mmCIF file of C-alpha atoms in Angstrom:
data_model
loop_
_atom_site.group_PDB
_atom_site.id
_atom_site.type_symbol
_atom_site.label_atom_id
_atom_site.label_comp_id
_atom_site.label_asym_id
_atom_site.label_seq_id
_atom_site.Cartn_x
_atom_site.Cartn_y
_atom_site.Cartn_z
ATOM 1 C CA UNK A 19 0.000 0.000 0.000
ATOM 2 C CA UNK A 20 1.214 3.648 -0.423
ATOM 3 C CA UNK A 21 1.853 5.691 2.959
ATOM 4 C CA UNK A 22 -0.582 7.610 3.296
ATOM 5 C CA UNK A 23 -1.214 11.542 3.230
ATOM 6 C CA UNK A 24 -1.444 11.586 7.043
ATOM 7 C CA UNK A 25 1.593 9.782 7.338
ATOM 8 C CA UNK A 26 4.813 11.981 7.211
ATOM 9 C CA UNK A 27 7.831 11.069 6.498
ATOM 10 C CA UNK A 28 9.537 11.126 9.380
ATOM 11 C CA UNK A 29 7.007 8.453 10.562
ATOM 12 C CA UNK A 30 9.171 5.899 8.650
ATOM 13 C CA UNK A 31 12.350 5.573 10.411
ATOM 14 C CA UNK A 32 10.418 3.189 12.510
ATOM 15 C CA UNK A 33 11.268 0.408 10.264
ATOM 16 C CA UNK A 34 14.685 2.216 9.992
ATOM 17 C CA UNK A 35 15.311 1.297 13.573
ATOM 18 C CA UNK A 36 13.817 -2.301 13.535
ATOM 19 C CA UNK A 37 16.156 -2.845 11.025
ATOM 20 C CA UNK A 38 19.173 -1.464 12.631
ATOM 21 C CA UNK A 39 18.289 -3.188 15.814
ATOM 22 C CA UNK A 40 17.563 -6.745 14.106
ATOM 23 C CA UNK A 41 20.921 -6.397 11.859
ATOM 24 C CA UNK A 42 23.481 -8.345 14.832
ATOM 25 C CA UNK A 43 20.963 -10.836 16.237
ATOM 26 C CA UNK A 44 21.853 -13.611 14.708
ATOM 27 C CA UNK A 45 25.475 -13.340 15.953
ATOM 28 C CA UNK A 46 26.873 -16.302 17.280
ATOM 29 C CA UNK A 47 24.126 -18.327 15.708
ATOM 30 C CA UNK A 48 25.810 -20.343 12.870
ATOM 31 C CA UNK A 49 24.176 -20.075 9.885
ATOM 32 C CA UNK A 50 22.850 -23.560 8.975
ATOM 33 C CA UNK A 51 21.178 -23.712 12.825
ATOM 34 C CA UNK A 52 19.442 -20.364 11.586
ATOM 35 C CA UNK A 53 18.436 -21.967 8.488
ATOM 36 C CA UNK A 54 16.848 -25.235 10.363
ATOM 37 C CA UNK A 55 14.730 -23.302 12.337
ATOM 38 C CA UNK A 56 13.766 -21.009 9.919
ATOM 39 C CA UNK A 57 12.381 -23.729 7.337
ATOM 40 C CA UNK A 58 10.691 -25.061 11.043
ATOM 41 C CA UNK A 59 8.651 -22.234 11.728
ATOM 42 C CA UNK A 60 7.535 -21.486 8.260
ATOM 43 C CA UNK A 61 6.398 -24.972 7.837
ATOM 44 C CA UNK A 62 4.876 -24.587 11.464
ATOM 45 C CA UNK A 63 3.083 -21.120 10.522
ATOM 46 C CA UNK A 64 1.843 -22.886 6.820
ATOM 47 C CA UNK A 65 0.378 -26.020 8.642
ATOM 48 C CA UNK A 66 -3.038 -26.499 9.039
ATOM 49 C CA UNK A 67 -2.861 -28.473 12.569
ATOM 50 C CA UNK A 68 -2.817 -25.382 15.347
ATOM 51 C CA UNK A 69 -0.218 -26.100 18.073
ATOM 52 C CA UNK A 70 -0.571 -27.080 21.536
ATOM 53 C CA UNK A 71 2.766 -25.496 22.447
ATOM 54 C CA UNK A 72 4.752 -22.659 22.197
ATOM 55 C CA UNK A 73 6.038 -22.355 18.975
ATOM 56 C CA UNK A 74 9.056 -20.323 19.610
ATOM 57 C CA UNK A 75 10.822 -22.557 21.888
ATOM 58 C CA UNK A 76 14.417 -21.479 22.836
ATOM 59 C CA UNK A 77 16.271 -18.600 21.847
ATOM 60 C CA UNK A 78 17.765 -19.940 18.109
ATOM 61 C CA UNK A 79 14.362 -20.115 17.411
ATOM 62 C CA UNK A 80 13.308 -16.732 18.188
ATOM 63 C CA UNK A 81 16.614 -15.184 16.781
ATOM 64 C CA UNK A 82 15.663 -17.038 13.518
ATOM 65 C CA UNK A 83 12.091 -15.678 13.821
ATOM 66 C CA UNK A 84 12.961 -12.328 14.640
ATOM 67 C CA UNK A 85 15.370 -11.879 11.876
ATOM 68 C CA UNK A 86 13.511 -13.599 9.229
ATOM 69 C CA UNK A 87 9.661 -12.954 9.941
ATOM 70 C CA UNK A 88 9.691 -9.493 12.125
ATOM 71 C CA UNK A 89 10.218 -7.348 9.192
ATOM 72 C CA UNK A 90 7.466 -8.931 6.973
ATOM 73 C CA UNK A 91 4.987 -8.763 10.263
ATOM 74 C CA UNK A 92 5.595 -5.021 10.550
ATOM 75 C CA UNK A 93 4.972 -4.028 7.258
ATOM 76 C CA UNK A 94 1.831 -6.167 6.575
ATOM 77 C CA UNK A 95 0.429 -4.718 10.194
ATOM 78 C CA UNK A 96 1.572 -0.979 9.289
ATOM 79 C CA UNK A 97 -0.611 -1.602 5.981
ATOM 80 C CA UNK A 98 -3.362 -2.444 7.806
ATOM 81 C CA UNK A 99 -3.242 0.055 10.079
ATOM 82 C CA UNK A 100 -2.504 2.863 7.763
ATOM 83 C CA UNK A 101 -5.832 1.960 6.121
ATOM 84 C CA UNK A 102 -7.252 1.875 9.368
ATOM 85 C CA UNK A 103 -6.308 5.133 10.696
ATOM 86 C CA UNK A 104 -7.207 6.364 7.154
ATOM 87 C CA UNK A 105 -10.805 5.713 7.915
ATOM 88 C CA UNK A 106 -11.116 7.017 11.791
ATOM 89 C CA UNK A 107 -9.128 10.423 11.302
ATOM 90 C CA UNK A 108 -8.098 12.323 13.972
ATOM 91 C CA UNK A 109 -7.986 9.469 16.232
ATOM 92 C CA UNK A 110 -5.207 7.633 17.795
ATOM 93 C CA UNK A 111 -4.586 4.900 20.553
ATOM 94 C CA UNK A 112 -4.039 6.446 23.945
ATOM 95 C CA UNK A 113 -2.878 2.467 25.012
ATOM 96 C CA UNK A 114 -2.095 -0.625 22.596
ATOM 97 C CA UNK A 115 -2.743 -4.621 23.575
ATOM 98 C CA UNK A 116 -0.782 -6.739 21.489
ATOM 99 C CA UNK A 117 -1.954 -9.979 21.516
ATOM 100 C CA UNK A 118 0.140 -13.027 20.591
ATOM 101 C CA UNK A 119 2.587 -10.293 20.088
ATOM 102 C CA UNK A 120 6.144 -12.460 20.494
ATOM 103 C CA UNK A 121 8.834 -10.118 19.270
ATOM 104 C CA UNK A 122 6.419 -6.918 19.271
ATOM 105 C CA UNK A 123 6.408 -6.546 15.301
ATOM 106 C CA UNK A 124 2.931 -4.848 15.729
ATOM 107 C CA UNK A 125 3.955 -2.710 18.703
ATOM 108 C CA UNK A 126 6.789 -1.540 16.019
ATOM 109 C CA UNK A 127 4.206 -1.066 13.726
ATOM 110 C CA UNK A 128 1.462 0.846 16.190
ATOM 111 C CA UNK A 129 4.114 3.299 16.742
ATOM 112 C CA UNK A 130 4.976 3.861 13.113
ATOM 113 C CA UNK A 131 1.524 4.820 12.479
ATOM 114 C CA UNK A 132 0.451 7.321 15.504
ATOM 115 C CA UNK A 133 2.800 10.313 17.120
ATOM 116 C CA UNK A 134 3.953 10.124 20.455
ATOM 117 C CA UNK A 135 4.044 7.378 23.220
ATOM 118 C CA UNK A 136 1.743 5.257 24.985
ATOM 119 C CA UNK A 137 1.171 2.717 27.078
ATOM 120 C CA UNK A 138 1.939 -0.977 25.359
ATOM 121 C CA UNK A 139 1.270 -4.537 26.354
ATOM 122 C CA UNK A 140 2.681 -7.418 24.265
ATOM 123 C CA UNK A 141 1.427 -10.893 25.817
ATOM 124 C CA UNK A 142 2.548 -13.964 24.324
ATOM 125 C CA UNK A 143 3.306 -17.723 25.948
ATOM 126 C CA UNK A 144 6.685 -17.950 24.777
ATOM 127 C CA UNK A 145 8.977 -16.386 27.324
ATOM 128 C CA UNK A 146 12.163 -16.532 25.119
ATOM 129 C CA UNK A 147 10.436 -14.258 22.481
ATOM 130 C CA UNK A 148 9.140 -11.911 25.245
ATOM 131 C CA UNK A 149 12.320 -11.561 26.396
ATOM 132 C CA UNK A 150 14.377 -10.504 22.823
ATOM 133 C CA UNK A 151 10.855 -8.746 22.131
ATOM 134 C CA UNK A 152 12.079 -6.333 25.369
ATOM 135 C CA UNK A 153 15.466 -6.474 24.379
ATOM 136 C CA UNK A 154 14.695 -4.982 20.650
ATOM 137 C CA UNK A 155 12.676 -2.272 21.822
ATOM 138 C CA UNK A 156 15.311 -0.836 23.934
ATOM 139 C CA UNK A 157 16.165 0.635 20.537
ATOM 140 C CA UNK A 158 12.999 2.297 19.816
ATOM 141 C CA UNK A 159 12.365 4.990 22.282
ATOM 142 C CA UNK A 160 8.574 4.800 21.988
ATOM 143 C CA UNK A 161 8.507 1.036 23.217
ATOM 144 C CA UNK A 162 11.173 1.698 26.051
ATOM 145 C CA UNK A 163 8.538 1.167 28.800
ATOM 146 C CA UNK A 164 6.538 -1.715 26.986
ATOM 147 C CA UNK A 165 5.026 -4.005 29.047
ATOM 148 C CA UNK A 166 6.039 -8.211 28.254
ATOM 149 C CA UNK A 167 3.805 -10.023 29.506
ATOM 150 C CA UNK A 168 3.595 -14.369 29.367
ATOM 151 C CA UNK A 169 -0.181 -14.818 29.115
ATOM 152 C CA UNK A 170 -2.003 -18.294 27.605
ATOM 153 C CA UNK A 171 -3.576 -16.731 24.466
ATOM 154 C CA UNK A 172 -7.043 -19.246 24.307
ATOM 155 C CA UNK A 173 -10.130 -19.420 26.191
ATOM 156 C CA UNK A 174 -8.088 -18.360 29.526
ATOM 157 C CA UNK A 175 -7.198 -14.909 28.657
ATOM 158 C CA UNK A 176 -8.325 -11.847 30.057
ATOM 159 C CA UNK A 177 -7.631 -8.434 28.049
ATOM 160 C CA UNK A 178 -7.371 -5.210 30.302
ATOM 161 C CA UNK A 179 -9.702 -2.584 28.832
ATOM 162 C CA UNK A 180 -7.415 -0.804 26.168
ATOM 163 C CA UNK A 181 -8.212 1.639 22.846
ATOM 164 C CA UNK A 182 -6.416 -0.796 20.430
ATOM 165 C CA UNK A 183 -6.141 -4.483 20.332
ATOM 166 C CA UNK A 184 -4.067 -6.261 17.508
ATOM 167 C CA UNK A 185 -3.474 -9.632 17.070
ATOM 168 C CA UNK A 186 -1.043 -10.842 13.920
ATOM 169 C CA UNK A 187 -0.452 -14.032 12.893
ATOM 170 C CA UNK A 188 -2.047 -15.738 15.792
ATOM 171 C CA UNK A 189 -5.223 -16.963 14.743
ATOM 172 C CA UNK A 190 -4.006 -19.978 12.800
ATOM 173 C CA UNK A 191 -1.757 -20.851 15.926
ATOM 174 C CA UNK A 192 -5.416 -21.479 18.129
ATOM 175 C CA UNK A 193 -8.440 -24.236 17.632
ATOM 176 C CA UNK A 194 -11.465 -22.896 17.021
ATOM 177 C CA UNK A 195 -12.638 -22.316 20.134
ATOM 178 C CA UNK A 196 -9.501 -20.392 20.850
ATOM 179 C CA UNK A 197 -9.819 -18.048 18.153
ATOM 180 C CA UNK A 198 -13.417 -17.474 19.014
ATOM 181 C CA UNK A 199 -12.281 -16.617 22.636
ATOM 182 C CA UNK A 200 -9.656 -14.774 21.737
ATOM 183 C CA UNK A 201 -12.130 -12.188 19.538
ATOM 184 C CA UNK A 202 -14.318 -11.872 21.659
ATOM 185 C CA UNK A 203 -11.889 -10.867 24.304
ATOM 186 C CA UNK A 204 -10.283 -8.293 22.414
ATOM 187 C CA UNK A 205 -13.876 -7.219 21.229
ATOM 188 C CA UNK A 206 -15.293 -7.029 25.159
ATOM 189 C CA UNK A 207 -11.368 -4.916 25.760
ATOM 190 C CA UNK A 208 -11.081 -3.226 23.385
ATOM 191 C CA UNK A 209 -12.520 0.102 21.341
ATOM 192 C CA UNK A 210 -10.337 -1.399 18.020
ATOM 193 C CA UNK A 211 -9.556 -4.102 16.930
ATOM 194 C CA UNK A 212 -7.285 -4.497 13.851
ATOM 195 C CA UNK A 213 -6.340 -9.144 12.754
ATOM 196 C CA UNK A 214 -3.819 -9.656 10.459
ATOM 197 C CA UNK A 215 -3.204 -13.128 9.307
ATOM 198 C CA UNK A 216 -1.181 -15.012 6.488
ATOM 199 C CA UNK A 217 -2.603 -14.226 2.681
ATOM 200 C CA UNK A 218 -4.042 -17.602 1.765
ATOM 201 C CA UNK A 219 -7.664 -19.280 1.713
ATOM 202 C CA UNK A 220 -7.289 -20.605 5.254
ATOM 203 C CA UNK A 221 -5.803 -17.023 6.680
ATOM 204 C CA UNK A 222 -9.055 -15.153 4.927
ATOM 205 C CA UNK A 223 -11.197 -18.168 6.368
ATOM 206 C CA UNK A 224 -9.994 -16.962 9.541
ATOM 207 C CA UNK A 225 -10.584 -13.497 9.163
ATOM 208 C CA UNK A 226 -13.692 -13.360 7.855
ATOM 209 C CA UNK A 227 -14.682 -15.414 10.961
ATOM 210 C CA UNK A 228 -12.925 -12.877 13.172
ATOM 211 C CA UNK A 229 -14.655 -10.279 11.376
ATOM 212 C CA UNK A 230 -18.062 -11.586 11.903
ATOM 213 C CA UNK A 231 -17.742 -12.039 15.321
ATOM 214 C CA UNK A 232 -16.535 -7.988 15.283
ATOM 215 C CA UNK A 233 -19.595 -7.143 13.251
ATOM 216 C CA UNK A 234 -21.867 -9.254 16.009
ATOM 217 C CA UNK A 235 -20.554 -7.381 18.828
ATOM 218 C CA UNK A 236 -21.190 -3.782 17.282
ATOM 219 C CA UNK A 237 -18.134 -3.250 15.685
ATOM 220 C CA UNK A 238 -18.036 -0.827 12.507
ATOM 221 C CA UNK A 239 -15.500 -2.538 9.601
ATOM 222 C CA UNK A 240 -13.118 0.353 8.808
ATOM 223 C CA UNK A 241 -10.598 -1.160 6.563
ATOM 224 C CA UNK A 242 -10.180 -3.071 4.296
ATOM 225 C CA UNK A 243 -14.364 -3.652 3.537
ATOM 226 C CA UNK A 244 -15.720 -0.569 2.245
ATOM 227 C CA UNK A 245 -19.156 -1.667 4.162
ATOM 228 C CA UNK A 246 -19.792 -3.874 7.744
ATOM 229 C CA UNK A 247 -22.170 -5.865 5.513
ATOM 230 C CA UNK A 248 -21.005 -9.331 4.538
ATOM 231 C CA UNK A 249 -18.005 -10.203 2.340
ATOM 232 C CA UNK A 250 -19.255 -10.265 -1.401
ATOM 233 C CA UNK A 251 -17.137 -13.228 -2.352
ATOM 234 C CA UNK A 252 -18.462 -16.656 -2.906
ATOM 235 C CA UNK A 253 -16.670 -18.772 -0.290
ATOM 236 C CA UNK A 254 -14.163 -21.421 -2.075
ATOM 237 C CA UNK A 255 -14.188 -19.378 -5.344
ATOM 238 C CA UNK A 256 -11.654 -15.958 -3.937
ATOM 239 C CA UNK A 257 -10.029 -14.935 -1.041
ATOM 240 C CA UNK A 258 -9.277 -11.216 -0.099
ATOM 241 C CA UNK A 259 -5.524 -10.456 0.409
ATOM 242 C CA UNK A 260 -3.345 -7.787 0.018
ATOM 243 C CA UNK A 261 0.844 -7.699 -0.314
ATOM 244 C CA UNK A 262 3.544 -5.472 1.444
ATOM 245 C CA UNK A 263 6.949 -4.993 -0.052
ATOM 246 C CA UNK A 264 9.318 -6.226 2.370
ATOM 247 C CA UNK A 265 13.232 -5.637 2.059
ATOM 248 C CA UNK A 266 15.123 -8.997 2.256
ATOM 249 C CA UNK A 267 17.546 -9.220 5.033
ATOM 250 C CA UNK A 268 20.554 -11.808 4.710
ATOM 251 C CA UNK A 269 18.837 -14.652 6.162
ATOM 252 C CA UNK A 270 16.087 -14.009 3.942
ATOM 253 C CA UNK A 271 18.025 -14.923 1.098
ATOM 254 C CA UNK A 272 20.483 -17.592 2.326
ATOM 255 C CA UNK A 273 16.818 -19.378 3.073
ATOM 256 C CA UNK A 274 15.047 -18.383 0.172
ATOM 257 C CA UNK A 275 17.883 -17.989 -2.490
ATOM 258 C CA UNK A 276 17.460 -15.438 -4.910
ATOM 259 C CA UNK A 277 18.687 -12.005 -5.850
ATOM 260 C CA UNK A 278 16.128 -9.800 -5.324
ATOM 261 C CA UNK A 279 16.428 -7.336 -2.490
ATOM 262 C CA UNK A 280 13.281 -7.512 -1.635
ATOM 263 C CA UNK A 281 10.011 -9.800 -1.399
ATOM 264 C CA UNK A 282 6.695 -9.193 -1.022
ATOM 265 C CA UNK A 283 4.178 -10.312 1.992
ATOM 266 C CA UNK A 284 0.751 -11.297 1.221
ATOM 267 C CA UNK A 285 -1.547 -10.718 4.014
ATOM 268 C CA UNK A 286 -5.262 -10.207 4.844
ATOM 269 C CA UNK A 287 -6.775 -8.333 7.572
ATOM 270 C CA UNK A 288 -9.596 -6.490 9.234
ATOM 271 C CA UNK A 289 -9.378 -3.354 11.250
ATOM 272 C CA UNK A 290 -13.072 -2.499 13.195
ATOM 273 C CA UNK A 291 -13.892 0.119 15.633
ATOM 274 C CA UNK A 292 -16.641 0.825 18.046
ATOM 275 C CA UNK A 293 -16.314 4.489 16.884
ATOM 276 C CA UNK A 294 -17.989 6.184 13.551
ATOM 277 C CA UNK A 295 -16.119 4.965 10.568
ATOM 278 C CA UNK A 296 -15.515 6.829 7.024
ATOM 279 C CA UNK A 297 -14.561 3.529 4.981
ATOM 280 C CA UNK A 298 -13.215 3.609 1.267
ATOM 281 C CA UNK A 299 -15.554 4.210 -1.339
ATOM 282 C CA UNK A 300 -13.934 1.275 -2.488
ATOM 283 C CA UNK A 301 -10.285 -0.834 -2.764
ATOM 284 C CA UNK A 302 -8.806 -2.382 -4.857
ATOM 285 C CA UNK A 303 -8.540 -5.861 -4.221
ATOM 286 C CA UNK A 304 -5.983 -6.789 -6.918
ATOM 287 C CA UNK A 305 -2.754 -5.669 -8.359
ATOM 288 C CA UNK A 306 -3.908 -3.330 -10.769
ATOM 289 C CA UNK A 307 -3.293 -4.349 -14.368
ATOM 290 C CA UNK A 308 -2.159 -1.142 -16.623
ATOM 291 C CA UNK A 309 -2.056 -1.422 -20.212
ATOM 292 C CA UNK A 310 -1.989 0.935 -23.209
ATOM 293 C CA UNK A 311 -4.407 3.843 -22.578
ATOM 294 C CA UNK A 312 -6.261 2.043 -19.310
ATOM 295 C CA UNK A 313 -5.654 0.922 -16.248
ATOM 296 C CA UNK A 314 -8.178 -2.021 -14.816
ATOM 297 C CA UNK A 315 -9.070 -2.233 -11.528
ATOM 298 C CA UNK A 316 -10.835 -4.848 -9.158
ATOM 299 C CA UNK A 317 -12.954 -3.227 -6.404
ATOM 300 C CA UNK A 318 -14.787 -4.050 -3.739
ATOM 301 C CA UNK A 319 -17.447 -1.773 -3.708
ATOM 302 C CA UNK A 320 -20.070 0.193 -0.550
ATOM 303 C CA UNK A 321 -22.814 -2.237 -2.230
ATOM 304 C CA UNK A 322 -21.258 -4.644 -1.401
ATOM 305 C CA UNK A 323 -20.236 -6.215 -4.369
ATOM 306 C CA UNK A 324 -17.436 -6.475 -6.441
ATOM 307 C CA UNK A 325 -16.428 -5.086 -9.965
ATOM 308 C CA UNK A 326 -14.027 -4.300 -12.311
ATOM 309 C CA UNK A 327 -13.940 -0.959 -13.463
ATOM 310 C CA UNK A 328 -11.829 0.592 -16.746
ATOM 311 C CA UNK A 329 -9.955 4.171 -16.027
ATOM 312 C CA UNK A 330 -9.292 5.469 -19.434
ATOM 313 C CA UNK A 331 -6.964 8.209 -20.373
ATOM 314 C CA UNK A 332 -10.324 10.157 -21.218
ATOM 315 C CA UNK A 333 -10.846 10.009 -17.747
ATOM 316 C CA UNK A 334 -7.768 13.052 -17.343
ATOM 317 C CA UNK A 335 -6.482 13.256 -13.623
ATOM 318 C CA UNK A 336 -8.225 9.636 -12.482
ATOM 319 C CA UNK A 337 -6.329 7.909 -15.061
ATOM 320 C CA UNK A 338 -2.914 9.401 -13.951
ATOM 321 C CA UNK A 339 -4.461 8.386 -10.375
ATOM 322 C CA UNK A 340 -5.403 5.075 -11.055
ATOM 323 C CA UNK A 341 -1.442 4.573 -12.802
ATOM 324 C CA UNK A 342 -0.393 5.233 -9.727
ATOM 325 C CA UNK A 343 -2.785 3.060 -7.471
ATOM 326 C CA UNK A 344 -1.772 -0.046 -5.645
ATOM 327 C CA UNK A 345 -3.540 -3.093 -4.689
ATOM 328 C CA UNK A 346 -4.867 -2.449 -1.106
ATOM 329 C CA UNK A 347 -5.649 1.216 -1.730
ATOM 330 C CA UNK A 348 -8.748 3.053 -1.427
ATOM 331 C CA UNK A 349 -10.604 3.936 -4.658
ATOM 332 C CA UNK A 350 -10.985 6.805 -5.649
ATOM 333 C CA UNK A 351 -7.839 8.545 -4.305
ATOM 334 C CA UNK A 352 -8.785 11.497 -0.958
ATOM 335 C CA UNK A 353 -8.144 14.788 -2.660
ATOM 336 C CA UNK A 354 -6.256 17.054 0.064
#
């Protein structure tokens, strides 16, 4: 997604500093034990069978996590919540939940998004990542006073009343009856709630659960639905997803191979609020495909429904807009 107009540029050396502060982790860990547990945990997070356990067990684990998957967890939440805060403006967390938060990627995030400091929780099972979680985010002046907290995320836990809940790449951890808990805890906590999970079938499965659960409990969808109405696709035909450019780090491409210096996340996500929403008018839910003269674009539309629409160079300033759109972003583009 683009940054948005509210979001200046010195908002962005956020990711600067999780960078910086991520660059010497993995001394000391040899490189084929980071490998290992890298391939582990992705074949872990891809599985279909949620864990009973922790699933960052010991500190090689969460080094290899940290390194490899904390940069592509920031940038998928900050997309989310970019479009979130897009749609409540003027508002911004006075406190921030994280739930499931391990390393604090979305407490990074959080604090790329709004000015100024605030109160943070990150709760998570796994006491190793808690601990380099606290560790990184003596860098980041914002976090200093973060709160790490071990908490079972399921049907036991309790959420303190809070303005912002998020919860990222947790859901397909949790049985069902976790995840249900788990919503409806952050829903009974919290005034938003913003769920990012992995950008397949199963991850939109989840969210769209998640989001209905939101909706039943009064919440308004601000991002990425245009409406709080249900989701227009068919299930088993689509899924909704987005992507995030991510910037590979050294691990990434000892694991993955490659040259590129960069890859990109796919993610989905819902962001609701108990407060008055402006959604899109609609976004584009697929890489926009530009060709001679036009530019076609996928929305999902206030209906709801979704549709294709065909910006012309007749169309003057929305064609040069819509050249410049991304998948993810509202349609048409806020004039400031």
């Amino acid at each position: 997604m683009n940054a948005p107009a509210h979001l200046p540029s010195d908002r962005l050396p956020a990711a600067e500093a999780l960078r910086s502060a991520l660059a010497g982790l993995l001394d000391g860990l040899g490189p084929r034990q980071a490998a290992q547990a890298v391939e582990r945990l992705i074949a872990t997070y891809r599985g279909a069978t949620p864990t009973e356990a922790p699933i960052l067990r010991d500190r090689a684990d969460v080094a290899a996590y940290a390194a490899y998957r904390m940069p592509a967890t920031f940038e998928a939440v900050r997309s989310a919540l970019e479009a979130f805060a897009d749609a409540v403006p003027g508002w911004a967390p006075g406190d921030h939940v994280d739930v499931g938060g391990g390393t604090g990627a979305a407490a990074w995030a959080v604090s790329a998004t709004w000015d100024g400091e605030r109160p943070v929780t990150v709760l998570d099972w796994a006491e190793p990542a808690l601990a380099l979680g606290r560790e990184l985010a003596a860098a980041h002046p914002a976090l200093k006073d973060a709160r790490w907290q071990r908490s079972r995320i399921g049907t036991a836990l309790t959420i303190e009343s809070t303005d912002l809940v998020t919860v990222s790449y947790v859901l397909n951890e949790l049985t069902a009856p976790d995840r249900a808990a788990l919503v409806d805890a952050a829903a009974a906590a919290a005034q938003a709630v913003v769920i990012v999970e992995p950008g397949t079938p199963d991850g939109y499965a989840r969210v769209i659960e998640a989001r209905d659960r939101l909706v039943s409990a009064g919440f308004h969808i601000a991002a990425p639905c245009p409406h709080s109405a249900g989701c227009p696709i068919v299930p088993g035909t689509d899924w909704c997803h987005f992507s995030a450019r991510v910037s590979r780090s050294s691990l990434h491409r000892q694991v993955k191979g490659g040259s590129l210096a960069y890859e990109d996340e796919k993610f989905g996500y819902v962001a609701a609020t108990r407060r008055p929403v402006t959604p899109a008018p609609a976004r584009v839910v697929r890489k926009p495909q530009i060709r001679k003269g036009q530019v076609l674009l996928d929305l999902c539309e206030t209906d709801p429904a979704l549709r294709r629409t065909t910006v012309t160079k007749r169309h003057g300033d929305l064609y040069r807009a819509a050249r410049d759109t991304d998948w993810g972003d509202a349609w048409p583009p806020a004039h400031d």
